[in-house]
Amino acid sequence: MAPAESKLLLTDRAISSSNHVPSNYIRPVGDRPNLLDVESSTSVPLIDLHGLLGPARSDVIKEIGSACRTDGFFMVKNHGIPEEVVREMLRVAREFFHLPEAERLKCYSDDPSRTTRLSTSFNVRTEKVSNWRDFLRLHCYPLEDFIREWPCNPPDFKQVVGEYSKHARALAVRLLEGISESLGLERDHMVKAMGKQAQHMAINYYPPCPQPELTYGLPGHKDPNAITVLLPDGVSGLQVLRGQKWVAVEPVPNALIINMGDQIQVLSNDRYKSVLHRVIVNNKSERISVPTFYCPSPDAVIEPAEALVDDDHPLRYRSFTYGEYYEKFWNRELLSASCLDLFKASQ
């Protein structure tokens, strides 16, 4: 058997390092999670999307706008993804990470440009401190362009994940329409701003960690895309920064977690803010989460909506392509919250 330190994936190293965190995962003392200084999530907005389909639409739009302005994140229920589709997605995700090492490694790559890849931490090519996470990253839209690259095991992986990804895309589009309306824009403004659009998914796997106070699943960061739809498995781990306090976002049965990404902050000319969030780990149970990242296409030109630029709200960002932004995101080691400062408009 190969020594633990030679294993490519944390899942396989962790089995052999059950009593301690390897040194390359240990954060500097000033950069460790203070697990005792975290607030509970009793006040996280929970929005019922059922009203989007009827006369209460304007009320739901107001709720979405309020959550985007004040927090940058919220939960949704009655979101339109069938419970069976959600259950199957989590089942097949868990089964994938429980496959034998050799089977999982068929998907391994440390190249962030690959459209289907299994990897570990964040970017092993550039980072100096590792994160307590393995992940399978999939491009999902257009589905027919990418599904053939996906894992063949578990045998129903492509069918189950493909079905979930279609529902997740439909939800993301409905939310982008609501966000547009909440800003006083045409309903289709945000969707059109995505160009040909893109959709990525990460299936995150966080094994139990013997010393969770020393490391992160992911440190504080903001998402580079437009909007993220997160499917949690019921195990706590996600925390968001509200004011100066980290808030634990406890999973709610049948609810999904939504957070704004950097592109919404740019398109809204800073009316709405991308949310800083992190993932902590625990020493008792594994955790799985499935974020869907709805993105502009790489060639889409991103810039603030003209209607949101005026004397009171001067232009905050220059024009750029999403491909330019995304490349900088993957090469920055998660050392800063986001890359937005690199794209500020000259004043």
mmCIF file of C-alpha atoms in Angstrom:
data_model
loop_
_atom_site.group_PDB
_atom_site.id
_atom_site.type_symbol
_atom_site.label_atom_id
_atom_site.label_comp_id
_atom_site.label_asym_id
_atom_site.label_seq_id
_atom_site.Cartn_x
_atom_site.Cartn_y
_atom_site.Cartn_z
ATOM 1 C CA MET A 1 0.000 0.000 0.000
ATOM 2 C CA ALA A 2 1.342 3.459 -0.924
ATOM 3 C CA PRO A 3 2.135 5.813 1.996
ATOM 4 C CA ALA A 4 -0.586 8.348 2.814
ATOM 5 C CA GLU A 5 1.503 11.339 1.714
ATOM 6 C CA SER A 6 1.805 9.915 -1.817
ATOM 7 C CA LYS A 7 -1.959 9.718 -2.312
ATOM 8 C CA LEU A 8 -3.416 12.257 -4.717
ATOM 9 C CA LEU A 9 -6.748 12.680 -2.946
ATOM 10 C CA LEU A 10 -7.478 13.744 0.615
ATOM 11 C CA THR A 11 -10.106 11.010 0.931
ATOM 12 C CA ASP A 12 -7.400 8.366 0.633
ATOM 13 C CA ARG A 13 -4.815 10.216 2.727
ATOM 14 C CA ALA A 14 -7.290 10.867 5.543
ATOM 15 C CA ILE A 15 -7.887 7.163 6.037
ATOM 16 C CA SER A 16 -4.225 6.764 7.000
ATOM 17 C CA SER A 17 -3.990 10.013 9.017
ATOM 18 C CA SER A 18 -6.910 9.475 11.357
ATOM 19 C CA ASN A 19 -5.397 11.093 14.449
ATOM 20 C CA HIS A 20 -3.848 14.287 13.146
ATOM 21 C CA VAL A 21 -4.009 16.847 10.350
ATOM 22 C CA PRO A 22 -0.968 16.636 8.035
ATOM 23 C CA SER A 23 1.215 19.730 8.256
ATOM 24 C CA ASN A 24 0.371 21.019 4.773
ATOM 25 C CA TYR A 25 -3.274 21.458 5.858
ATOM 26 C CA ILE A 26 -2.525 23.451 9.013
ATOM 27 C CA ARG A 27 -3.318 27.156 8.746
ATOM 28 C CA PRO A 28 -1.123 29.841 10.331
ATOM 29 C CA VAL A 29 -2.296 30.697 13.838
ATOM 30 C CA GLY A 30 -3.903 33.975 12.754
ATOM 31 C CA ASP A 31 -5.749 32.311 9.885
ATOM 32 C CA ARG A 32 -7.598 29.503 11.650
ATOM 33 C CA PRO A 33 -11.351 29.272 12.113
ATOM 34 C CA ASN A 34 -12.478 30.424 15.563
ATOM 35 C CA LEU A 35 -15.198 27.820 15.879
ATOM 36 C CA LEU A 36 -16.521 29.327 19.118
ATOM 37 C CA ASP A 37 -17.102 32.807 17.665
ATOM 38 C CA VAL A 38 -19.867 31.977 15.187
ATOM 39 C CA GLU A 39 -23.514 33.044 15.247
ATOM 40 C CA SER A 40 -26.451 30.756 14.479
ATOM 41 C CA SER A 41 -28.456 31.163 11.281
ATOM 42 C CA THR A 42 -31.873 31.862 12.775
ATOM 43 C CA SER A 43 -32.275 35.033 10.710
ATOM 44 C CA VAL A 44 -31.161 33.797 7.282
ATOM 45 C CA PRO A 45 -33.943 34.784 4.822
ATOM 46 C CA LEU A 46 -36.047 31.824 3.652
ATOM 47 C CA ILE A 47 -38.012 32.773 0.534
ATOM 48 C CA ASP A 48 -40.974 30.753 -0.736
ATOM 49 C CA LEU A 49 -40.662 30.734 -4.534
ATOM 50 C CA HIS A 50 -44.152 29.370 -5.066
ATOM 51 C CA GLY A 51 -45.377 32.953 -5.265
ATOM 52 C CA LEU A 52 -43.289 33.658 -8.371
ATOM 53 C CA LEU A 53 -45.900 31.852 -10.414
ATOM 54 C CA GLY A 54 -48.926 33.936 -9.415
ATOM 55 C CA PRO A 55 -50.243 37.299 -8.255
ATOM 56 C CA ALA A 56 -47.786 37.380 -5.323
ATOM 57 C CA ARG A 57 -44.828 37.641 -7.722
ATOM 58 C CA SER A 58 -44.100 41.267 -6.875
ATOM 59 C CA ASP A 59 -43.931 40.441 -3.162
ATOM 60 C CA VAL A 60 -41.442 37.625 -3.795
ATOM 61 C CA ILE A 61 -39.380 39.942 -6.023
ATOM 62 C CA LYS A 62 -39.200 42.435 -3.135
ATOM 63 C CA GLU A 63 -38.018 39.673 -0.796
ATOM 64 C CA ILE A 64 -35.302 38.657 -3.257
ATOM 65 C CA GLY A 65 -34.167 42.256 -3.649
ATOM 66 C CA SER A 66 -34.050 42.823 0.099
ATOM 67 C CA ALA A 67 -31.985 39.676 0.676
ATOM 68 C CA CYS A 68 -29.579 40.587 -2.132
ATOM 69 C CA ARG A 69 -29.074 44.114 -0.792
ATOM 70 C CA THR A 70 -28.588 43.224 2.857
ATOM 71 C CA ASP A 71 -26.966 39.790 2.817
ATOM 72 C CA GLY A 72 -26.099 38.544 -0.659
ATOM 73 C CA PHE A 73 -27.528 35.148 0.242
ATOM 74 C CA PHE A 74 -30.808 33.492 1.148
ATOM 75 C CA MET A 75 -32.554 30.126 1.203
ATOM 76 C CA VAL A 76 -35.419 29.068 -1.035
ATOM 77 C CA LYS A 77 -38.217 26.550 -0.621
ATOM 78 C CA ASN A 78 -40.798 25.390 -3.159
ATOM 79 C CA HIS A 79 -37.984 25.858 -5.655
ATOM 80 C CA GLY A 80 -39.288 23.442 -8.262
ATOM 81 C CA ILE A 81 -36.669 20.694 -8.036
ATOM 82 C CA PRO A 82 -38.491 17.459 -7.115
ATOM 83 C CA GLU A 83 -37.483 15.844 -3.818
ATOM 84 C CA GLU A 84 -36.675 12.581 -5.606
ATOM 85 C CA VAL A 85 -34.253 14.368 -7.952
ATOM 86 C CA VAL A 86 -32.522 15.953 -4.941
ATOM 87 C CA ARG A 87 -32.304 12.638 -3.059
ATOM 88 C CA GLU A 88 -30.864 10.845 -6.065
ATOM 89 C CA MET A 89 -28.296 13.597 -6.644
ATOM 90 C CA LEU A 90 -26.985 13.274 -3.082
ATOM 91 C CA ARG A 91 -27.038 9.474 -3.285
ATOM 92 C CA VAL A 92 -24.981 9.265 -6.446
ATOM 93 C CA ALA A 93 -22.558 11.926 -5.143
ATOM 94 C CA ARG A 94 -21.888 9.880 -2.017
ATOM 95 C CA GLU A 95 -21.550 6.675 -4.003
ATOM 96 C CA PHE A 96 -18.971 8.293 -6.288
ATOM 97 C CA PHE A 97 -16.702 9.289 -3.409
ATOM 98 C CA HIS A 98 -17.068 5.839 -1.866
ATOM 99 C CA LEU A 99 -15.824 4.133 -5.049
ATOM 100 C CA PRO A 100 -12.418 2.404 -4.928
ATOM 101 C CA GLU A 101 -9.487 4.783 -5.272
ATOM 102 C CA ALA A 102 -8.460 3.459 -8.692
ATOM 103 C CA GLU A 103 -11.951 4.042 -10.098
ATOM 104 C CA ARG A 104 -12.151 7.611 -8.799
ATOM 105 C CA LEU A 105 -8.688 8.467 -10.086
ATOM 106 C CA LYS A 106 -9.801 7.856 -13.677
ATOM 107 C CA CYS A 107 -11.233 11.393 -13.463
ATOM 108 C CA TYR A 108 -8.261 13.030 -11.724
ATOM 109 C CA SER A 109 -6.622 16.180 -13.090
ATOM 110 C CA ASP A 110 -4.888 19.178 -11.512
ATOM 111 C CA ASP A 111 -5.592 21.335 -14.585
ATOM 112 C CA PRO A 112 -8.316 23.923 -13.787
ATOM 113 C CA SER A 113 -9.083 24.328 -17.490
ATOM 114 C CA ARG A 114 -10.394 20.765 -17.795
ATOM 115 C CA THR A 115 -14.168 20.677 -18.160
ATOM 116 C CA THR A 116 -14.518 17.443 -16.160
ATOM 117 C CA ARG A 117 -12.050 16.694 -13.404
ATOM 118 C CA LEU A 118 -11.632 15.206 -9.969
ATOM 119 C CA SER A 119 -9.175 17.056 -7.764
ATOM 120 C CA THR A 120 -8.455 18.102 -4.206
ATOM 121 C CA SER A 121 -8.236 21.298 -2.135
ATOM 122 C CA PHE A 122 -8.586 24.293 -4.543
ATOM 123 C CA ASN A 123 -5.682 24.628 -6.979
ATOM 124 C CA VAL A 124 -2.840 22.268 -6.085
ATOM 125 C CA ARG A 125 -0.600 23.890 -8.701
ATOM 126 C CA THR A 126 -0.456 27.255 -6.928
ATOM 127 C CA GLU A 127 -1.513 26.999 -3.293
ATOM 128 C CA LYS A 128 0.832 26.708 -0.319
ATOM 129 C CA VAL A 129 -1.682 25.486 2.294
ATOM 130 C CA SER A 130 -4.164 22.755 1.383
ATOM 131 C CA ASN A 131 -7.895 22.677 2.115
ATOM 132 C CA TRP A 132 -9.726 19.696 3.625
ATOM 133 C CA ARG A 133 -11.748 18.905 0.506
ATOM 134 C CA ASP A 134 -11.898 16.675 -2.561
ATOM 135 C CA PHE A 135 -14.162 17.696 -5.417
ATOM 136 C CA LEU A 136 -15.503 16.570 -8.756
ATOM 137 C CA ARG A 137 -16.039 19.509 -11.101
ATOM 138 C CA LEU A 138 -18.359 19.189 -14.092
ATOM 139 C CA HIS A 139 -19.386 21.537 -16.873
ATOM 140 C CA CYS A 140 -23.125 21.080 -17.424
ATOM 141 C CA TYR A 141 -24.369 23.453 -20.119
ATOM 142 C CA PRO A 142 -25.028 22.789 -22.896
ATOM 143 C CA LEU A 143 -25.482 19.346 -21.341
ATOM 144 C CA GLU A 144 -25.008 17.425 -24.588
ATOM 145 C CA ASP A 145 -21.546 18.980 -25.009
ATOM 146 C CA PHE A 146 -20.184 17.643 -21.729
ATOM 147 C CA ILE A 147 -22.150 14.665 -20.402
ATOM 148 C CA ARG A 148 -20.100 12.165 -22.385
ATOM 149 C CA GLU A 149 -17.010 13.223 -20.378
ATOM 150 C CA TRP A 150 -18.644 12.505 -17.014
ATOM 151 C CA PRO A 151 -17.833 9.432 -14.885
ATOM 152 C CA CYS A 152 -19.325 6.098 -15.925
ATOM 153 C CA ASN A 153 -19.517 4.937 -12.318
ATOM 154 C CA PRO A 154 -21.810 4.766 -10.461
ATOM 155 C CA PRO A 155 -23.653 3.375 -13.495
ATOM 156 C CA ASP A 156 -26.524 5.882 -13.268
ATOM 157 C CA PHE A 157 -24.268 8.878 -12.580
ATOM 158 C CA LYS A 158 -24.830 10.590 -15.934
ATOM 159 C CA GLN A 159 -28.584 10.125 -15.876
ATOM 160 C CA VAL A 160 -29.049 11.283 -12.271
ATOM 161 C CA VAL A 161 -26.658 14.240 -12.381
ATOM 162 C CA GLY A 162 -27.899 15.296 -15.819
ATOM 163 C CA GLU A 163 -31.469 15.390 -14.547
ATOM 164 C CA TYR A 164 -30.508 17.426 -11.490
ATOM 165 C CA SER A 165 -28.417 19.857 -13.559
ATOM 166 C CA LYS A 166 -31.368 20.609 -15.860
ATOM 167 C CA HIS A 167 -33.589 21.460 -12.894
ATOM 168 C CA ALA A 168 -30.826 23.533 -11.270
ATOM 169 C CA ARG A 169 -30.385 25.545 -14.471
ATOM 170 C CA ALA A 170 -34.103 26.265 -14.697
ATOM 171 C CA LEU A 171 -34.065 27.492 -11.081
ATOM 172 C CA ALA A 172 -31.001 29.675 -11.684
ATOM 173 C CA VAL A 173 -32.693 31.329 -14.670
ATOM 174 C CA ARG A 174 -35.869 32.021 -12.659
ATOM 175 C CA LEU A 175 -33.784 33.571 -9.880
ATOM 176 C CA LEU A 176 -31.813 35.720 -12.336
ATOM 177 C CA GLU A 177 -35.100 36.971 -13.752
ATOM 178 C CA GLY A 178 -36.266 37.849 -10.251
ATOM 179 C CA ILE A 179 -32.990 39.610 -9.491
ATOM 180 C CA SER A 180 -33.325 41.645 -12.693
ATOM 181 C CA GLU A 181 -36.844 42.735 -11.793
ATOM 182 C CA SER A 182 -35.814 43.598 -8.237
ATOM 183 C CA LEU A 183 -33.293 46.070 -9.697
ATOM 184 C CA GLY A 184 -35.904 47.678 -11.917
ATOM 185 C CA LEU A 185 -34.430 46.110 -15.050
ATOM 186 C CA GLU A 186 -36.162 44.116 -17.760
ATOM 187 C CA ARG A 187 -36.852 40.569 -16.598
ATOM 188 C CA ASP A 188 -34.394 39.028 -19.057
ATOM 189 C CA HIS A 189 -31.536 41.508 -18.492
ATOM 190 C CA MET A 190 -29.331 39.279 -16.336
ATOM 191 C CA VAL A 191 -29.887 36.187 -18.472
ATOM 192 C CA LYS A 192 -29.012 38.121 -21.641
ATOM 193 C CA ALA A 193 -25.898 39.500 -19.927
ATOM 194 C CA MET A 194 -24.655 35.916 -19.549
ATOM 195 C CA GLY A 195 -24.168 35.682 -23.331
ATOM 196 C CA LYS A 196 -24.425 32.054 -24.444
ATOM 197 C CA GLN A 197 -24.383 31.154 -20.722
ATOM 198 C CA ALA A 198 -22.492 28.437 -18.904
ATOM 199 C CA GLN A 199 -23.163 26.164 -15.964
ATOM 200 C CA HIS A 200 -20.645 24.358 -13.771
ATOM 201 C CA MET A 201 -21.208 22.001 -10.874
ATOM 202 C CA ALA A 202 -18.917 20.929 -8.066
ATOM 203 C CA ILE A 203 -19.583 17.838 -6.003
ATOM 204 C CA ASN A 204 -17.660 18.609 -2.815
ATOM 205 C CA TYR A 205 -16.578 15.899 -0.416
ATOM 206 C CA TYR A 206 -15.297 16.824 3.047
ATOM 207 C CA PRO A 207 -14.073 13.778 5.013
ATOM 208 C CA PRO A 208 -14.151 13.846 8.816
ATOM 209 C CA CYS A 209 -11.220 15.911 10.084
ATOM 210 C CA PRO A 210 -9.440 14.962 13.345
ATOM 211 C CA GLN A 211 -8.524 18.598 14.141
ATOM 212 C CA PRO A 212 -11.107 20.859 12.494
ATOM 213 C CA GLU A 213 -9.886 23.905 14.414
ATOM 214 C CA LEU A 214 -6.628 23.870 12.414
ATOM 215 C CA THR A 215 -7.893 23.942 8.840
ATOM 216 C CA TYR A 216 -10.735 24.785 6.459
ATOM 217 C CA GLY A 217 -12.833 22.897 3.968
ATOM 218 C CA LEU A 218 -12.514 26.162 2.026
ATOM 219 C CA PRO A 219 -11.308 29.483 3.474
ATOM 220 C CA GLY A 220 -13.244 32.723 3.098
ATOM 221 C CA HIS A 221 -13.897 33.513 -0.566
ATOM 222 C CA LYS A 222 -16.455 34.901 -2.982
ATOM 223 C CA ASP A 223 -17.762 33.018 -6.011
ATOM 224 C CA PRO A 224 -16.610 34.278 -9.429
ATOM 225 C CA ASN A 225 -19.834 33.411 -11.254
ATOM 226 C CA ALA A 226 -23.242 35.140 -11.295
ATOM 227 C CA ILE A 227 -25.337 33.042 -8.924
ATOM 228 C CA THR A 228 -24.717 29.844 -6.948
ATOM 229 C CA VAL A 229 -27.417 27.300 -6.085
ATOM 230 C CA LEU A 230 -26.167 25.093 -3.252
ATOM 231 C CA LEU A 231 -27.611 21.691 -2.416
ATOM 232 C CA PRO A 232 -26.476 20.693 1.108
ATOM 233 C CA ASP A 233 -26.659 17.173 2.525
ATOM 234 C CA GLY A 234 -27.921 18.137 5.986
ATOM 235 C CA VAL A 235 -24.510 18.391 7.685
ATOM 236 C CA SER A 236 -23.544 21.868 8.860
ATOM 237 C CA GLY A 237 -20.397 23.479 7.446
ATOM 238 C CA LEU A 238 -21.233 26.581 5.391
ATOM 239 C CA GLN A 239 -20.671 29.949 7.063
ATOM 240 C CA VAL A 240 -21.218 33.435 5.622
ATOM 241 C CA LEU A 241 -19.901 36.788 6.783
ATOM 242 C CA ARG A 242 -22.633 39.143 7.954
ATOM 243 C CA GLY A 243 -21.226 42.448 9.151
ATOM 244 C CA GLN A 244 -18.100 41.392 11.014
ATOM 245 C CA LYS A 245 -19.509 38.079 12.233
ATOM 246 C CA TRP A 246 -19.415 34.611 10.711
ATOM 247 C CA VAL A 247 -22.891 33.092 10.605
ATOM 248 C CA ALA A 248 -23.482 29.332 10.425
ATOM 249 C CA VAL A 249 -26.015 28.534 7.697
ATOM 250 C CA GLU A 250 -27.745 25.451 9.047
ATOM 251 C CA PRO A 251 -29.403 23.300 6.373
ATOM 252 C CA VAL A 252 -33.197 23.415 6.250
ATOM 253 C CA PRO A 253 -35.008 20.300 4.937
ATOM 254 C CA ASN A 254 -36.019 20.669 1.277
ATOM 255 C CA ALA A 255 -34.444 24.127 1.008
ATOM 256 C CA LEU A 256 -31.560 25.254 -1.184
ATOM 257 C CA ILE A 257 -29.046 27.989 -0.397
ATOM 258 C CA ILE A 258 -28.542 30.819 -2.897
ATOM 259 C CA ASN A 259 -25.650 33.238 -2.952
ATOM 260 C CA MET A 260 -24.703 36.107 -5.204
ATOM 261 C CA GLY A 261 -21.412 35.871 -7.096
ATOM 262 C CA ASP A 262 -19.039 38.550 -8.336
ATOM 263 C CA GLN A 263 -20.759 38.983 -11.707
ATOM 264 C CA ILE A 264 -24.037 40.054 -10.071
ATOM 265 C CA GLN A 265 -22.079 42.633 -8.079
ATOM 266 C CA VAL A 266 -20.626 44.028 -11.320
ATOM 267 C CA LEU A 267 -23.853 43.890 -13.339
ATOM 268 C CA SER A 268 -25.746 45.636 -10.518
ATOM 269 C CA ASN A 269 -23.010 48.293 -10.214
ATOM 270 C CA ASP A 270 -22.532 47.378 -6.539
ATOM 271 C CA ARG A 271 -26.243 47.579 -5.665
ATOM 272 C CA TYR A 272 -25.965 43.892 -4.726
ATOM 273 C CA LYS A 273 -22.835 42.396 -3.208
ATOM 274 C CA SER A 274 -21.128 39.066 -3.692
ATOM 275 C CA VAL A 275 -21.082 37.304 -0.330
ATOM 276 C CA LEU A 276 -17.952 36.191 1.525
ATOM 277 C CA HIS A 277 -18.348 32.607 2.708
ATOM 278 C CA ARG A 278 -16.256 29.717 3.992
ATOM 279 C CA VAL A 279 -16.560 26.025 4.820
ATOM 280 C CA ILE A 280 -15.541 24.522 8.132
ATOM 281 C CA VAL A 281 -15.167 20.791 8.759
ATOM 282 C CA ASN A 282 -15.930 18.490 11.674
ATOM 283 C CA ASN A 283 -14.447 15.394 13.310
ATOM 284 C CA LYS A 284 -17.606 13.287 13.329
ATOM 285 C CA SER A 285 -19.060 12.896 9.863
ATOM 286 C CA GLU A 286 -18.380 13.361 6.193
ATOM 287 C CA ARG A 287 -20.142 16.207 4.418
ATOM 288 C CA ILE A 288 -21.266 16.542 0.810
ATOM 289 C CA SER A 289 -22.435 19.697 -0.909
ATOM 290 C CA VAL A 290 -23.378 20.271 -4.534
ATOM 291 C CA PRO A 291 -23.068 23.883 -5.706
ATOM 292 C CA THR A 292 -24.288 24.799 -9.175
ATOM 293 C CA PHE A 293 -22.459 27.828 -10.527
ATOM 294 C CA TYR A 294 -24.443 29.708 -13.147
ATOM 295 C CA CYS A 295 -22.021 31.727 -15.246
ATOM 296 C CA PRO A 296 -21.659 33.939 -18.256
ATOM 297 C CA SER A 297 -20.077 32.255 -21.262
ATOM 298 C CA PRO A 298 -16.310 32.924 -21.442
ATOM 299 C CA ASP A 299 -16.726 35.434 -24.284
ATOM 300 C CA ALA A 300 -19.575 37.358 -22.611
ATOM 301 C CA VAL A 301 -18.667 41.006 -21.967
ATOM 302 C CA ILE A 302 -19.582 41.926 -18.390
ATOM 303 C CA GLU A 303 -20.282 45.516 -17.353
ATOM 304 C CA PRO A 304 -22.731 47.377 -15.106
ATOM 305 C CA ALA A 305 -26.238 47.867 -16.474
ATOM 306 C CA GLU A 306 -26.553 51.377 -17.952
ATOM 307 C CA ALA A 307 -29.786 51.972 -16.033
ATOM 308 C CA LEU A 308 -27.913 51.485 -12.749
ATOM 309 C CA VAL A 309 -25.238 54.104 -13.442
ATOM 310 C CA ASP A 310 -26.028 57.730 -12.529
ATOM 311 C CA ASP A 311 -24.629 60.678 -10.587
ATOM 312 C CA ASP A 312 -25.374 58.984 -7.272
ATOM 313 C CA HIS A 313 -24.066 55.631 -8.489
ATOM 314 C CA PRO A 314 -21.020 56.242 -10.703
ATOM 315 C CA LEU A 315 -19.588 53.468 -12.852
ATOM 316 C CA ARG A 316 -17.778 51.018 -10.556
ATOM 317 C CA TYR A 317 -16.270 48.535 -13.019
ATOM 318 C CA ARG A 318 -14.722 48.497 -16.462
ATOM 319 C CA SER A 319 -15.866 46.072 -19.130
ATOM 320 C CA PHE A 320 -14.211 42.649 -19.221
ATOM 321 C CA THR A 321 -14.883 39.167 -20.519
ATOM 322 C CA TYR A 322 -15.883 36.464 -18.099
ATOM 323 C CA GLY A 323 -13.044 34.305 -19.437
ATOM 324 C CA GLU A 324 -10.564 36.971 -18.321
ATOM 325 C CA TYR A 325 -12.106 37.109 -14.865
ATOM 326 C CA TYR A 326 -12.316 33.346 -14.422
ATOM 327 C CA GLU A 327 -8.644 32.816 -15.278
ATOM 328 C CA LYS A 328 -7.565 35.283 -12.588
ATOM 329 C CA PHE A 329 -9.872 33.590 -10.060
ATOM 330 C CA TRP A 330 -8.265 30.166 -10.471
ATOM 331 C CA ASN A 331 -4.717 31.511 -10.334
ATOM 332 C CA ARG A 332 -4.991 33.496 -7.117
ATOM 333 C CA GLU A 333 -4.769 30.698 -4.470
ATOM 334 C CA LEU A 334 -7.912 31.989 -2.644
ATOM 335 C CA LEU A 335 -5.587 34.539 -1.001
ATOM 336 C CA SER A 336 -8.084 37.366 -1.447
ATOM 337 C CA ALA A 337 -11.839 37.452 -1.122
ATOM 338 C CA SER A 338 -12.361 38.085 -4.841
ATOM 339 C CA CYS A 339 -10.742 39.556 -7.952
ATOM 340 C CA LEU A 340 -13.112 42.521 -8.276
ATOM 341 C CA ASP A 341 -10.477 45.119 -7.358
ATOM 342 C CA LEU A 342 -8.612 44.191 -10.546
ATOM 343 C CA PHE A 343 -11.580 45.328 -12.644
ATOM 344 C CA LYS A 344 -12.484 48.650 -11.002
ATOM 345 C CA ALA A 345 -13.322 51.518 -13.327
ATOM 346 C CA SER A 346 -10.751 54.294 -13.418
ATOM 347 C CA GLN A 347 -12.065 57.265 -11.471
#
